[in-house]
PDB file of C-alpha atoms in Angstrom:
ATOM      1  CA  MET A   1       0.000   0.000   0.000  1.00  0.00           C
ATOM      2  CA  CYS A   2       2.904   2.285   0.957  1.00  0.00           C
ATOM      3  CA  GLU A   3       4.615   1.501  -2.299  1.00  0.00           C
ATOM      4  CA  SER A   4       1.463   2.382  -4.192  1.00  0.00           C
ATOM      5  CA  LYS A   5       1.231   5.716  -2.348  1.00  0.00           C
ATOM      6  CA  GLU A   6       4.881   6.477  -3.110  1.00  0.00           C
ATOM      7  CA  LYS A   7       4.358   5.772  -6.798  1.00  0.00           C
ATOM      8  CA  ILE A   8       1.290   7.974  -6.827  1.00  0.00           C
ATOM      9  CA  PHE A   9       3.205  10.725  -5.005  1.00  0.00           C
ATOM     10  CA  PHE A  10       6.127  10.439  -7.450  1.00  0.00           C
ATOM     11  CA  LYS A  11       3.780  10.641 -10.427  1.00  0.00           C
ATOM     12  CA  LEU A  12       2.032  13.687  -8.984  1.00  0.00           C
ATOM     13  CA  ILE A  13       5.317  15.471  -8.332  1.00  0.00           C
ATOM     14  CA  HIS A  14       6.753  14.490 -11.716  1.00  0.00           C
ATOM     15  CA  GLY A  15       3.616  15.521 -13.588  1.00  0.00           C
ATOM     16  CA  SER A  16       3.418  18.796 -11.694  1.00  0.00           C
ATOM     17  CA  GLY A  17       6.975  19.630 -12.709  1.00  0.00           C
ATOM     18  CA  LYS A  18       6.218  19.040 -16.371  1.00  0.00           C
ATOM     19  CA  GLU A  19       3.071  21.128 -16.143  1.00  0.00           C
ATOM     20  CA  GLU A  20       4.938  23.923 -14.416  1.00  0.00           C
ATOM     21  CA  THR A  21       7.702  23.851 -17.027  1.00  0.00           C
ATOM     22  CA  SER A  22       5.140  23.954 -19.814  1.00  0.00           C
ATOM     23  CA  LYS A  23       3.337  26.891 -18.246  1.00  0.00           C
ATOM     24  CA  GLU A  24       6.559  28.838 -17.798  1.00  0.00           C
ATOM     25  CA  ALA A  25       7.509  28.238 -21.428  1.00  0.00           C
ATOM     26  CA  LYS A  26       4.138  29.481 -22.642  1.00  0.00           C
ATOM     27  CA  ILE A  27       4.364  32.575 -20.449  1.00  0.00           C
ATOM     28  CA  ARG A  28       7.851  33.379 -21.731  1.00  0.00           C
ATOM     29  CA  ALA A  29       6.743  32.886 -25.358  1.00  0.00           C
ATOM     30  CA  LYS A  30       3.740  35.145 -24.825  1.00  0.00           C
ATOM     31  CA  GLU A  31       5.887  37.876 -23.269  1.00  0.00           C
ATOM     32  CA  LYS A  32       8.301  37.646 -26.207  1.00  0.00           C
ATOM     33  CA  ARG A  33       5.455  38.004 -28.722  1.00  0.00           C
ATOM     34  CA  ASN A  34       4.067  40.991 -26.840  1.00  0.00           C
ATOM     35  CA  ARG A  35       7.441  42.745 -26.794  1.00  0.00           C
ATOM     36  CA  LEU A  36       7.917  42.100 -30.519  1.00  0.00           C
ATOM     37  CA  SER A  37       4.413  43.345 -31.309  1.00  0.00           C
ATOM     38  CA  LEU A  38       4.999  46.576 -29.379  1.00  0.00           C
ATOM     39  CA  LEU A  39       8.288  47.114 -31.163  1.00  0.00           C
ATOM     40  CA  VAL A  40       6.777  46.641 -34.614  1.00  0.00           C
ATOM     41  CA  GLN A  41       3.935  49.053 -33.843  1.00  0.00           C
ATOM     42  CA  LYS A  42       6.227  51.905 -32.780  1.00  0.00           C
ATOM     43  CA  PRO A  43       6.339  54.612 -35.483  1.00  0.00           C
ATOM     44  CA  GLU A  44      10.073  55.141 -34.969  1.00  0.00           C
ATOM     45  CA  PHE A  45      10.677  51.469 -35.773  1.00  0.00           C
ATOM     46  CA  HIS A  46       9.145  51.898 -39.224  1.00  0.00           C
ATOM     47  CA  GLU A  47      10.896  55.207 -39.860  1.00  0.00           C
ATOM     48  CA  ASP A  48      14.350  53.941 -38.935  1.00  0.00           C
ATOM     49  CA  THR A  49      14.102  50.562 -40.617  1.00  0.00           C
ATOM     50  CA  CYS A  50      12.374  51.751 -43.770  1.00  0.00           C
ATOM     51  CA  SER A  51      14.523  54.824 -44.316  1.00  0.00           C
ATOM     52  CA  SER A  52      17.046  52.920 -46.409  1.00  0.00           C
ATOM     53  CA  ARG A  53      14.312  51.275 -48.493  1.00  0.00           C
ATOM     54  CA  SER A  54      12.491  54.551 -49.214  1.00  0.00           C
ATOM     55  CA  GLY A  55      15.690  56.416 -49.932  1.00  0.00           C
ATOM     56  CA  HIS A  56      15.578  55.486 -53.617  1.00  0.00           C
ATOM     57  CA  LEU A  57      12.277  57.337 -53.897  1.00  0.00           C
ATOM     58  CA  ALA A  58      14.179  60.592 -53.443  1.00  0.00           C
ATOM     59  CA  LYS A  59      16.151  59.994 -56.634  1.00  0.00           C
ATOM     60  CA  GLU A  60      17.407  63.255 -58.045  1.00  0.00           C
ATOM     61  CA  THR A  61      15.765  64.195 -61.338  1.00  0.00           C
ATOM     62  CA  ARG A  62      17.450  66.997 -63.287  1.00  0.00           C
ATOM     63  CA  VAL A  63      14.445  68.819 -64.678  1.00  0.00           C
ATOM     64  CA  SER A  64      14.175  72.553 -65.204  1.00  0.00           C
ATOM     65  CA  PRO A  65      11.184  74.325 -63.616  1.00  0.00           C
ATOM     66  CA  GLU A  66      10.138  75.444 -67.124  1.00  0.00           C
ATOM     67  CA  GLU A  67       9.989  71.844 -68.334  1.00  0.00           C
ATOM     68  CA  ALA A  68       8.122  70.684 -65.231  1.00  0.00           C
ATOM     69  CA  VAL A  69       5.534  73.427 -65.730  1.00  0.00           C
ATOM     70  CA  LYS A  70       4.689  71.915 -69.136  1.00  0.00           C
ATOM     71  CA  TRP A  71       3.740  68.657 -67.400  1.00  0.00           C
ATOM     72  CA  GLY A  72       0.869  70.536 -65.790  1.00  0.00           C
ATOM     73  CA  GLU A  73      -0.619  71.433 -69.161  1.00  0.00           C
ATOM     74  CA  SER A  74      -1.884  67.912 -69.840  1.00  0.00           C
ATOM     75  CA  PHE A  75      -1.501  64.338 -68.679  1.00  0.00           C
ATOM     76  CA  ASP A  76      -0.318  63.355 -72.142  1.00  0.00           C
ATOM     77  CA  LYS A  77       2.596  65.839 -71.985  1.00  0.00           C
ATOM     78  CA  LEU A  78       3.609  64.406 -68.614  1.00  0.00           C
ATOM     79  CA  LEU A  79       3.740  60.814 -69.882  1.00  0.00           C
ATOM     80  CA  SER A  80       5.416  61.701 -73.173  1.00  0.00           C
ATOM     81  CA  HIS A  81       8.439  63.113 -71.325  1.00  0.00           C
ATOM     82  CA  ARG A  82      10.798  60.469 -69.917  1.00  0.00           C
ATOM     83  CA  ASP A  83      11.550  62.433 -66.740  1.00  0.00           C
ATOM     84  CA  GLY A  84       7.871  63.210 -66.375  1.00  0.00           C
ATOM     85  CA  LEU A  85       7.024  59.519 -66.598  1.00  0.00           C
ATOM     86  CA  GLU A  86       9.674  58.633 -64.000  1.00  0.00           C
ATOM     87  CA  THR A  87       8.540  61.400 -61.639  1.00  0.00           C
ATOM     88  CA  PHE A  88       4.879  60.393 -61.925  1.00  0.00           C
ATOM     89  CA  THR A  89       5.836  56.759 -61.285  1.00  0.00           C
ATOM     90  CA  ARG A  90       7.717  57.835 -58.166  1.00  0.00           C
ATOM     91  CA  PHE A  91       4.592  59.679 -56.996  1.00  0.00           C
ATOM     92  CA  LEU A  92       2.372  56.640 -57.577  1.00  0.00           C
ATOM     93  CA  LYS A  93       4.716  54.541 -55.453  1.00  0.00           C
ATOM     94  CA  THR A  94       3.929  56.799 -52.494  1.00  0.00           C
ATOM     95  CA  GLU A  95       0.277  55.867 -52.991  1.00  0.00           C
ATOM     96  CA  PHE A  96       0.951  52.170 -53.628  1.00  0.00           C
ATOM     97  CA  SER A  97      -0.707  52.371 -57.045  1.00  0.00           C
ATOM     98  CA  GLU A  98       2.289  52.085 -59.365  1.00  0.00           C
ATOM     99  CA  GLU A  99       0.697  49.046 -61.010  1.00  0.00           C
ATOM    100  CA  ASN A 100      -1.421  51.444 -63.114  1.00  0.00           C
ATOM    101  CA  ILE A 101       1.503  53.180 -64.797  1.00  0.00           C
ATOM    102  CA  GLU A 102       3.397  49.899 -65.108  1.00  0.00           C
ATOM    103  CA  PHE A 103       0.433  48.387 -66.936  1.00  0.00           C
ATOM    104  CA  TRP A 104       0.159  51.413 -69.231  1.00  0.00           C
ATOM    105  CA  ILE A 105       3.890  51.198 -70.070  1.00  0.00           C
ATOM    106  CA  ALA A 106       3.598  47.440 -70.691  1.00  0.00           C
ATOM    107  CA  CYS A 107       0.725  48.059 -73.126  1.00  0.00           C
ATOM    108  CA  GLU A 108       2.741  50.704 -74.987  1.00  0.00           C
ATOM    109  CA  ASP A 109       5.568  48.217 -75.347  1.00  0.00           C
ATOM    110  CA  PHE A 110       3.177  45.423 -76.342  1.00  0.00           C
ATOM    111  CA  LYS A 111       1.854  47.424 -79.300  1.00  0.00           C
ATOM    112  CA  LYS A 112       5.395  47.441 -80.720  1.00  0.00           C
ATOM    113  CA  SER A 113       5.549  43.628 -80.750  1.00  0.00           C
ATOM    114  CA  LYS A 114       6.602  41.954 -83.985  1.00  0.00           C
ATOM    115  CA  GLY A 115       5.419  38.534 -85.050  1.00  0.00           C
ATOM    116  CA  PRO A 116       2.804  36.151 -83.603  1.00  0.00           C
ATOM    117  CA  GLN A 117       5.196  34.526 -81.141  1.00  0.00           C
ATOM    118  CA  GLN A 118       6.280  37.783 -79.536  1.00  0.00           C
ATOM    119  CA  ILE A 119       2.690  38.993 -79.381  1.00  0.00           C
ATOM    120  CA  HIS A 120       1.597  35.778 -77.688  1.00  0.00           C
ATOM    121  CA  LEU A 121       4.432  35.771 -75.129  1.00  0.00           C
ATOM    122  CA  LYS A 122       4.008  39.426 -74.164  1.00  0.00           C
ATOM    123  CA  ALA A 123       0.224  39.171 -74.014  1.00  0.00           C
ATOM    124  CA  LYS A 124       0.457  36.205 -71.669  1.00  0.00           C
ATOM    125  CA  ALA A 125       2.973  38.032 -69.454  1.00  0.00           C
ATOM    126  CA  ILE A 126       0.732  41.112 -69.210  1.00  0.00           C
ATOM    127  CA  TYR A 127      -2.327  38.985 -68.485  1.00  0.00           C
ATOM    128  CA  GLU A 128      -0.570  37.012 -65.740  1.00  0.00           C
ATOM    129  CA  LYS A 129       0.864  40.102 -64.093  1.00  0.00           C
ATOM    130  CA  PHE A 130      -1.928  42.677 -64.389  1.00  0.00           C
ATOM    131  CA  ILE A 131      -5.249  41.222 -65.564  1.00  0.00           C
ATOM    132  CA  LYS A 132      -6.152  37.843 -64.113  1.00  0.00           C
ATOM    133  CA  THR A 133      -7.904  37.641 -60.761  1.00  0.00           C
ATOM    134  CA  ASP A 134      -5.414  37.905 -57.886  1.00  0.00           C
ATOM    135  CA  ALA A 135      -2.593  38.839 -60.264  1.00  0.00           C
ATOM    136  CA  PRO A 136       0.470  40.203 -58.400  1.00  0.00           C
ATOM    137  CA  LYS A 137      -0.229  43.709 -59.743  1.00  0.00           C
ATOM    138  CA  GLU A 138      -3.871  43.450 -60.729  1.00  0.00           C
ATOM    139  CA  VAL A 139      -5.303  46.680 -62.129  1.00  0.00           C
ATOM    140  CA  ASN A 140      -8.837  47.850 -61.484  1.00  0.00           C
ATOM    141  CA  LEU A 141     -10.967  46.910 -64.490  1.00  0.00           C
ATOM    142  CA  ASP A 142     -14.689  46.382 -64.965  1.00  0.00           C
ATOM    143  CA  PHE A 143     -15.956  42.827 -65.372  1.00  0.00           C
ATOM    144  CA  HIS A 144     -16.775  43.158 -69.095  1.00  0.00           C
ATOM    145  CA  THR A 145     -13.338  44.476 -70.071  1.00  0.00           C
ATOM    146  CA  LYS A 146     -11.581  41.781 -68.086  1.00  0.00           C
ATOM    147  CA  GLU A 147     -13.816  39.043 -69.531  1.00  0.00           C
ATOM    148  CA  VAL A 148     -13.134  40.113 -73.124  1.00  0.00           C
ATOM    149  CA  ILE A 149      -9.376  39.955 -72.522  1.00  0.00           C
ATOM    150  CA  THR A 150      -9.628  36.567 -70.795  1.00  0.00           C
ATOM    151  CA  LYS A 151     -11.544  35.048 -73.699  1.00  0.00           C
ATOM    152  CA  SER A 152      -9.153  36.373 -76.343  1.00  0.00           C
ATOM    153  CA  ILE A 153      -5.840  35.760 -74.547  1.00  0.00           C
ATOM    154  CA  THR A 154      -5.271  32.446 -76.365  1.00  0.00           C
ATOM    155  CA  GLN A 155      -5.258  34.316 -79.692  1.00  0.00           C
ATOM    156  CA  PRO A 156      -4.162  37.845 -78.834  1.00  0.00           C
ATOM    157  CA  THR A 157      -3.766  40.739 -81.266  1.00  0.00           C
ATOM    158  CA  LEU A 158      -1.953  44.067 -80.946  1.00  0.00           C
ATOM    159  CA  HIS A 159      -5.264  45.577 -79.837  1.00  0.00           C
ATOM    160  CA  SER A 160      -6.114  43.043 -77.126  1.00  0.00           C
ATOM    161  CA  PHE A 161      -5.404  45.488 -74.291  1.00  0.00           C
ATOM    162  CA  ASP A 162      -6.598  48.732 -75.901  1.00  0.00           C
ATOM    163  CA  ALA A 163      -9.808  48.998 -73.873  1.00  0.00           C
ATOM    164  CA  ALA A 164      -8.074  48.141 -70.607  1.00  0.00           C
ATOM    165  CA  GLN A 165      -5.236  50.577 -71.270  1.00  0.00           C
ATOM    166  CA  SER A 166      -7.716  53.347 -72.050  1.00  0.00           C
ATOM    167  CA  ARG A 167      -9.603  52.608 -68.832  1.00  0.00           C
ATOM    168  CA  VAL A 168      -6.445  52.768 -66.708  1.00  0.00           C
ATOM    169  CA  TYR A 169      -5.279  55.922 -68.510  1.00  0.00           C
ATOM    170  CA  GLN A 170      -8.567  57.679 -67.694  1.00  0.00           C
ATOM    171  CA  LEU A 171      -8.358  56.545 -64.091  1.00  0.00           C
ATOM    172  CA  MET A 172      -4.863  58.008 -63.689  1.00  0.00           C
ATOM    173  CA  GLU A 173      -5.738  61.218 -65.550  1.00  0.00           C
ATOM    174  CA  GLN A 174      -8.876  61.935 -63.550  1.00  0.00           C
ATOM    175  CA  ASP A 175      -7.611  60.787 -60.168  1.00  0.00           C
ATOM    176  CA  SER A 176      -3.855  60.377 -59.647  1.00  0.00           C
ATOM    177  CA  TYR A 177      -2.757  63.168 -62.011  1.00  0.00           C
ATOM    178  CA  ALA A 178      -4.785  65.787 -60.142  1.00  0.00           C
ATOM    179  CA  ARG A 179      -3.147  64.808 -56.848  1.00  0.00           C
ATOM    180  CA  PHE A 180       0.285  64.675 -58.480  1.00  0.00           C
ATOM    181  CA  LEU A 181       0.006  68.336 -59.516  1.00  0.00           C
ATOM    182  CA  LYS A 182      -0.607  69.263 -55.866  1.00  0.00           C
ATOM    183  CA  SER A 183       2.103  66.988 -54.459  1.00  0.00           C
ATOM    184  CA  ASP A 184       5.410  68.112 -52.947  1.00  0.00           C
ATOM    185  CA  ILE A 185       7.206  66.042 -55.582  1.00  0.00           C
ATOM    186  CA  TYR A 186       5.814  68.215 -58.391  1.00  0.00           C
ATOM    187  CA  LEU A 187       5.719  71.555 -56.553  1.00  0.00           C
ATOM    188  CA  ASP A 188       9.394  71.208 -55.613  1.00  0.00           C
ATOM    189  CA  LEU A 189      10.256  70.789 -59.290  1.00  0.00           C
ATOM    190  CA  ILE A 190       8.350  73.776 -60.646  1.00  0.00           C
ATOM    191  CA  GLU A 191       9.661  75.993 -57.859  1.00  0.00           C
ATOM    192  CA  GLY A 192      13.241  74.813 -58.287  1.00  0.00           C
ATOM    193  CA  ARG A 193      13.567  73.443 -54.759  1.00  0.00           C
ATOM    194  CA  PRO A 194      15.850  70.485 -53.924  1.00  0.00           C
ATOM    195  CA  GLN A 195      13.914  67.257 -53.889  1.00  0.00           C
ATOM    196  CA  ARG A 196      13.200  65.884 -50.457  1.00  0.00           C
ATOM    197  CA  PRO A 197      12.858  62.240 -49.359  1.00  0.00           C
ATOM    198  CA  THR A 198       9.416  60.947 -50.242  1.00  0.00           C
ATOM    199  CA  ASN A 199       7.232  59.781 -47.373  1.00  0.00           C
ATOM    200  CA  LEU A 200       5.314  56.590 -48.095  1.00  0.00           C
ATOM    201  CA  ARG A 201       1.690  56.552 -46.997  1.00  0.00           C
ATOM    202  CA  ARG A 202       1.287  54.002 -44.222  1.00  0.00           C
ATOM    203  CA  ARG A 203      -1.575  51.600 -44.964  1.00  0.00           C
ATOM    204  CA  SER A 204      -2.150  50.623 -41.368  1.00  0.00           C
ATOM    205  CA  ARG A 205      -0.461  50.646 -37.993  1.00  0.00           C
ATOM    206  CA  SER A 206       0.553  47.014 -38.414  1.00  0.00           C
ATOM    207  CA  PHE A 207       2.160  47.630 -41.842  1.00  0.00           C
ATOM    208  CA  THR A 208       5.781  46.469 -41.839  1.00  0.00           C
ATOM    209  CA  CYS A 209       8.829  46.918 -44.039  1.00  0.00           C
ATOM    210  CA  ASN A 210       8.815  43.228 -44.916  1.00  0.00           C
ATOM    211  CA  GLU A 211       5.468  43.809 -46.573  1.00  0.00           C
ATOM    212  CA  PHE A 212       6.833  46.790 -48.478  1.00  0.00           C
ATOM    213  CA  GLN A 213       9.619  44.644 -49.903  1.00  0.00           C
ATOM    214  CA  ASP A 214       6.972  42.831 -51.906  1.00  0.00           C
ATOM    215  CA  VAL A 215       5.693  46.083 -53.366  1.00  0.00           C
ATOM    216  CA  GLN A 216       8.678  46.791 -55.550  1.00  0.00           C
ATOM    217  CA  SER A 217       8.284  48.217 -59.009  1.00  0.00           C
ATOM    218  CA  ASP A 218       9.957  46.827 -62.098  1.00  0.00           C
ATOM    219  CA  VAL A 219       8.885  49.471 -64.604  1.00  0.00           C
ATOM    220  CA  ALA A 220      12.333  49.337 -66.207  1.00  0.00           C
ATOM    221  CA  ILE A 221      11.630  45.992 -67.863  1.00  0.00           C
ATOM    222  CA  TRP A 222       8.907  47.625 -69.976  1.00  0.00           C
ATOM    223  CA  LEU A 223      10.870  50.762 -70.982  1.00  0.00           C
TER     224      LEU A 223
END
């Protein structure tokens, strides 16, 4: 009977130790998560860590105030000037909507395609990147426009993306272009002031730099 009590006692003590160790581990893990969460949510954490990643957005563009003023005459004049296109792209990055100008540039390049094979390859690349549902840089298109492209993508022509490109162009002209003309990026140029580092709009308090790494533009491949 004594032996049975001793075994029971040993089991209780042994089990209690394991339970206590498990509880302590969970508490320590929870405290670690809490400290990490508080660190990530601090504004200074984002500013310090992201400063090097946003630095490239302050790229110096040698444009005379007179030339920059012409960009305000029309959206077409802005996009037809290489520096204007680059400056507008930089502005769109601050609003996390650079996919619109990237799509427009890709369509301009696509219309220069030569031969069925090149047309097919470029059309597929544009569709995969900008058009299909949940594409990495999906642009905002109405259902009908997207459906027409989807049905014709197996036999694309040089005009396959005309409607979509026109839609995105109008969206940028009526919305983004108006804000660009009032932005510090543009006003600094027309007033001849040195360009300052561009502040990225924070999507939410929990937004992190790791997320921003996935929002990198590759406009250059379409130029």
